[in-house]
Each structure stands twice: as structure tokens, then as C-alpha cells.
Coordinates of C-alpha atoms in Angstrom, one line a residue:
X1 CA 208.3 47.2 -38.9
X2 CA 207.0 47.5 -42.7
X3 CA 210.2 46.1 -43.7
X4 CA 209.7 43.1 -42.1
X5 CA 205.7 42.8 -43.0
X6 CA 205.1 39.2 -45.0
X7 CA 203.5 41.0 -47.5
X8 CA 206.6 42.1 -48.5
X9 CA 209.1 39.6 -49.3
X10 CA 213.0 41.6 -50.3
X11 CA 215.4 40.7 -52.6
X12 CA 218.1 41.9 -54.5
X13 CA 217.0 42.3 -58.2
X14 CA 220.2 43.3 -60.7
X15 CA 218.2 44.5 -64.0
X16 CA 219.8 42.6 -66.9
X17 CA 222.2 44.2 -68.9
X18 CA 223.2 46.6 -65.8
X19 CA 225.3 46.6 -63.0
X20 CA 222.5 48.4 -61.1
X21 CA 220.9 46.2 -57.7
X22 CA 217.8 47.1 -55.8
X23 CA 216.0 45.4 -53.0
X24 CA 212.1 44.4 -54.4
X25 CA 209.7 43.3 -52.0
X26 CA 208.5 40.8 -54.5
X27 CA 210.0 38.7 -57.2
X28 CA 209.6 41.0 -60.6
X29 CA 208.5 40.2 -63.9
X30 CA 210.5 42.0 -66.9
X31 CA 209.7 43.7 -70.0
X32 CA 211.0 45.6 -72.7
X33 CA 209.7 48.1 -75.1
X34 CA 211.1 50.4 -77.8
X35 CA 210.6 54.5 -77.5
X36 CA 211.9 57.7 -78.0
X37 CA 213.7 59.4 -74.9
X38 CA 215.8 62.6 -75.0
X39 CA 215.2 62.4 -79.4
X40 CA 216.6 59.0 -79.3
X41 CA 215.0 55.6 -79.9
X42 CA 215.7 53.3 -76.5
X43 CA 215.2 49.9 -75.6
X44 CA 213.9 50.3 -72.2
X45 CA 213.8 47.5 -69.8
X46 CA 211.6 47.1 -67.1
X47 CA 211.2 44.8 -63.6
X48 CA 208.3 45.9 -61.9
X49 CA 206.3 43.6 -59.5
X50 CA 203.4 44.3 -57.1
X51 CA 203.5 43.8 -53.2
X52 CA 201.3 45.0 -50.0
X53 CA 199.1 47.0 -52.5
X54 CA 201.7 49.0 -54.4
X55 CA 203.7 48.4 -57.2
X56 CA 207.7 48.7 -57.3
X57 CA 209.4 48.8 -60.7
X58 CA 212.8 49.6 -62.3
X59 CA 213.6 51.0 -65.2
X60 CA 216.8 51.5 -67.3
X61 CA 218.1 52.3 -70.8
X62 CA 221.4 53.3 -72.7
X63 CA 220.8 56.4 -74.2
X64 CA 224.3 56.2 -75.9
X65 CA 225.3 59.8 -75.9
X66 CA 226.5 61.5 -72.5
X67 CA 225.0 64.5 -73.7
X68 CA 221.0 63.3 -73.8
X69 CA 221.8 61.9 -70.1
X70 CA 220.4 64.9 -68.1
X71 CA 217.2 65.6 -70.6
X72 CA 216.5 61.6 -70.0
X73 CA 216.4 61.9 -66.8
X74 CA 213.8 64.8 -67.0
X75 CA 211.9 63.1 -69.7
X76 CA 211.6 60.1 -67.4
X77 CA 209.9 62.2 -64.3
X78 CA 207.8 64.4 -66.9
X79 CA 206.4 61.1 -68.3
X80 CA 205.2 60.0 -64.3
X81 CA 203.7 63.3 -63.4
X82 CA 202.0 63.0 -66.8
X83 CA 200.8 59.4 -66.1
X84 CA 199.3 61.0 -62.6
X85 CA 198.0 64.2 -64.6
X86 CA 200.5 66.2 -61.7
X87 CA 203.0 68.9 -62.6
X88 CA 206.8 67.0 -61.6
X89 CA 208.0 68.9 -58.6
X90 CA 212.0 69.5 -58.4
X91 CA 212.6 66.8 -56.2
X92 CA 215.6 66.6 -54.0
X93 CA 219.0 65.6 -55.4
X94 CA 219.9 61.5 -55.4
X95 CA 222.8 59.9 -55.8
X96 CA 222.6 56.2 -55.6
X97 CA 226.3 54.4 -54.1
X98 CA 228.0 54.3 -57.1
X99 CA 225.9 56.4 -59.7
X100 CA 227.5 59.4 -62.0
X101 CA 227.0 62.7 -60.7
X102 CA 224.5 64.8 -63.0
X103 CA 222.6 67.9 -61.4
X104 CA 219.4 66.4 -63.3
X105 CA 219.6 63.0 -60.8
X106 CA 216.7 63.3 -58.0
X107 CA 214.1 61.8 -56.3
X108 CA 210.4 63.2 -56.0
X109 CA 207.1 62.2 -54.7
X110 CA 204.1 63.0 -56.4
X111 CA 199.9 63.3 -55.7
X112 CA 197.6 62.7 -58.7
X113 CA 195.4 60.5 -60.1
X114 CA 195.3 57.7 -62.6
X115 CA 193.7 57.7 -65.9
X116 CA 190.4 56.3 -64.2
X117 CA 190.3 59.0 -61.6
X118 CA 191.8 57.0 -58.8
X119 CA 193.9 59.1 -56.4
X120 CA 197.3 57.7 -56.8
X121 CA 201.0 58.4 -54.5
X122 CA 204.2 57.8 -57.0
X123 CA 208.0 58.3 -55.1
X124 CA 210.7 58.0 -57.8
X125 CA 214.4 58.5 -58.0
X126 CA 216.1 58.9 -61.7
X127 CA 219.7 58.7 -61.4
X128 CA 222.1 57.1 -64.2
X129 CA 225.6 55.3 -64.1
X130 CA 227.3 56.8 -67.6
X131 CA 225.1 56.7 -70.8
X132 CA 222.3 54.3 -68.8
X133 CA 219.6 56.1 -67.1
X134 CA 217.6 54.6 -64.2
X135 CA 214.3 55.5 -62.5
X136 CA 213.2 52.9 -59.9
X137 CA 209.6 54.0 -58.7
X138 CA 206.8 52.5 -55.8
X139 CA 202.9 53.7 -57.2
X140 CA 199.9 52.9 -55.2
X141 CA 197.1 55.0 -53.3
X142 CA 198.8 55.4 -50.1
X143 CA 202.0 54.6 -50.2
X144 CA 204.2 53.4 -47.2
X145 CA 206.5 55.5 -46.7
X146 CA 208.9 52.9 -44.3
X147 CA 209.1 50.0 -47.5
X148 CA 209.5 53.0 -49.9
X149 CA 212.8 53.9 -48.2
X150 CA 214.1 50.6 -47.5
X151 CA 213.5 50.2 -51.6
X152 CA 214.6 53.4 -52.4
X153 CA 217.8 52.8 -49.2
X154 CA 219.2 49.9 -51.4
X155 CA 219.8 51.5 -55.0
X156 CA 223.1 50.8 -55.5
X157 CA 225.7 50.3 -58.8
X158 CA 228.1 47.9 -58.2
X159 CA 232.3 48.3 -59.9

């Protein structure tokens, strides 16, 4: 069982500032950096860690206004197929336990390849929980597919 491998060593994370939690296979490191998404400028905060030769991360940040919610959400998975130089597929709806509904929410996995030509494997889920926006994503060459679901199984937001 993946989920069990030693490589991979779960936890709940909560991201600060959220009432989001996800299970990491490793303890992650956090970051923050100021940018423009859906014409607004964010803080967005990161957790992202690497484990069994892939790297998990979580993103969030408030876009204030309800109404830049749904372009966020695109912005978020255009910026990934970007990064893999891959068009961003429609994905399949997602609704984490305890997200808000919005018809832009869903999770896609995408082929491509990094800036330095390595063939790369990205799965992401962008959801959001009022005006805070989420993507939680696993990047690596092959990805495994078991791990991705128990990380992608546990997104949750908590009352």
C-alpha cells in the first residue's frame, strides 16, 4: 500500500489563516508572496513539501470579493498548465467536505514538461470556502496515483 510506504510520512497540515486541513506525506515548509489573481492583488500562502519523489503543496488566498471567486479558481489551473507548457483540461467537478459550491471548483491532471524540458505529471483540485480560494497540488514525473488520492481523499474545511 503507497499510503503506508515510509517515504511517505501523513499528517494533517491546517494552512494558517484557514480553516482548510489536508493530509501531507511530509512536514511542509510555508511561504508567502504578493500577486495579482482575478485583477486583484493577493497574499498567497503556500505549504508545499517534497516526499517519495514528488512534491505536495497547498495554496490559498482571500480574494475579498465573491465575485473574482470563480475566475481565481481558473486563473489558478491556467497558471499550472502554463508552468507545464499544457493546455488546462476541464477537469472533473470537486467539492471538498465542507467547501462552497461554485461550478468553477475541479480537479484535473495534467502531462507537460518543465521549464528544463523534463516530462512532468501535475493532479490539482481548486476549490474555495467563501472569498478564500484553494488549489492543493502533487507535481513529479510519474506520479502515484494511490498517495495522490489519499492527499487529494483528505481536503476538507472544518465549521
Amino acid at each position: 500500500m503507497t499510503g503506508c510506504s515510509p517515504a511517505l510520512d501523513w499528517r494533517d497540515v491546517r494552512p494558517p489563516g484557514t480553516s482548510a486541513t489536508v493530509l501531507m506525506p511530509c512536514r511542509p515548509s510555508a511561504q508567502q508572496r504578493q500577486l495579482s489573481l482575478a485583477g486583484v492583488p493577493v497574499v498567497l500562502s503556500l505549504q508545499a513539501c517534497i516526499a517519495g519523489g514528488l512534491t505536495w503543496g497547498m495554496v490559498s488566498a482571500d480574494v475579498v470579493d465573491p465575485t473574482r471567486v470563480g475566475a481565481a479558481l481558473d486563473e489558478l489551473l491556467a497558471s499550472s498548465a502554463r508552468n507545464l507548457a499544457t493546455a488546462a483540461p476541464t477537469g472533473a467537478a470537486c467539492a471538498p467536505p465542507g467547501s462552497t459550491p461554485n461550478e468553477h471548483s475541479r480537479r484535473v491532471r495534467l502531462r507537460g514538461a518543465m521549464p528544463d524540458g523534463t516530462k512532468a505529471e501535475l493532479e490539482s483540485a481548486v476549490f474555495s470556502h467563501g472569498t478564500r480560494v484553494f488549489q492543493a497540488t502533487v507535481l513529479g514525473e510519474k506520479l502515484d496515483t494511490d498517495a495522490a488520492e489519499t492527499f487529494f481523499a483528505s481536503l476538507r474545511i472544518s465549521p
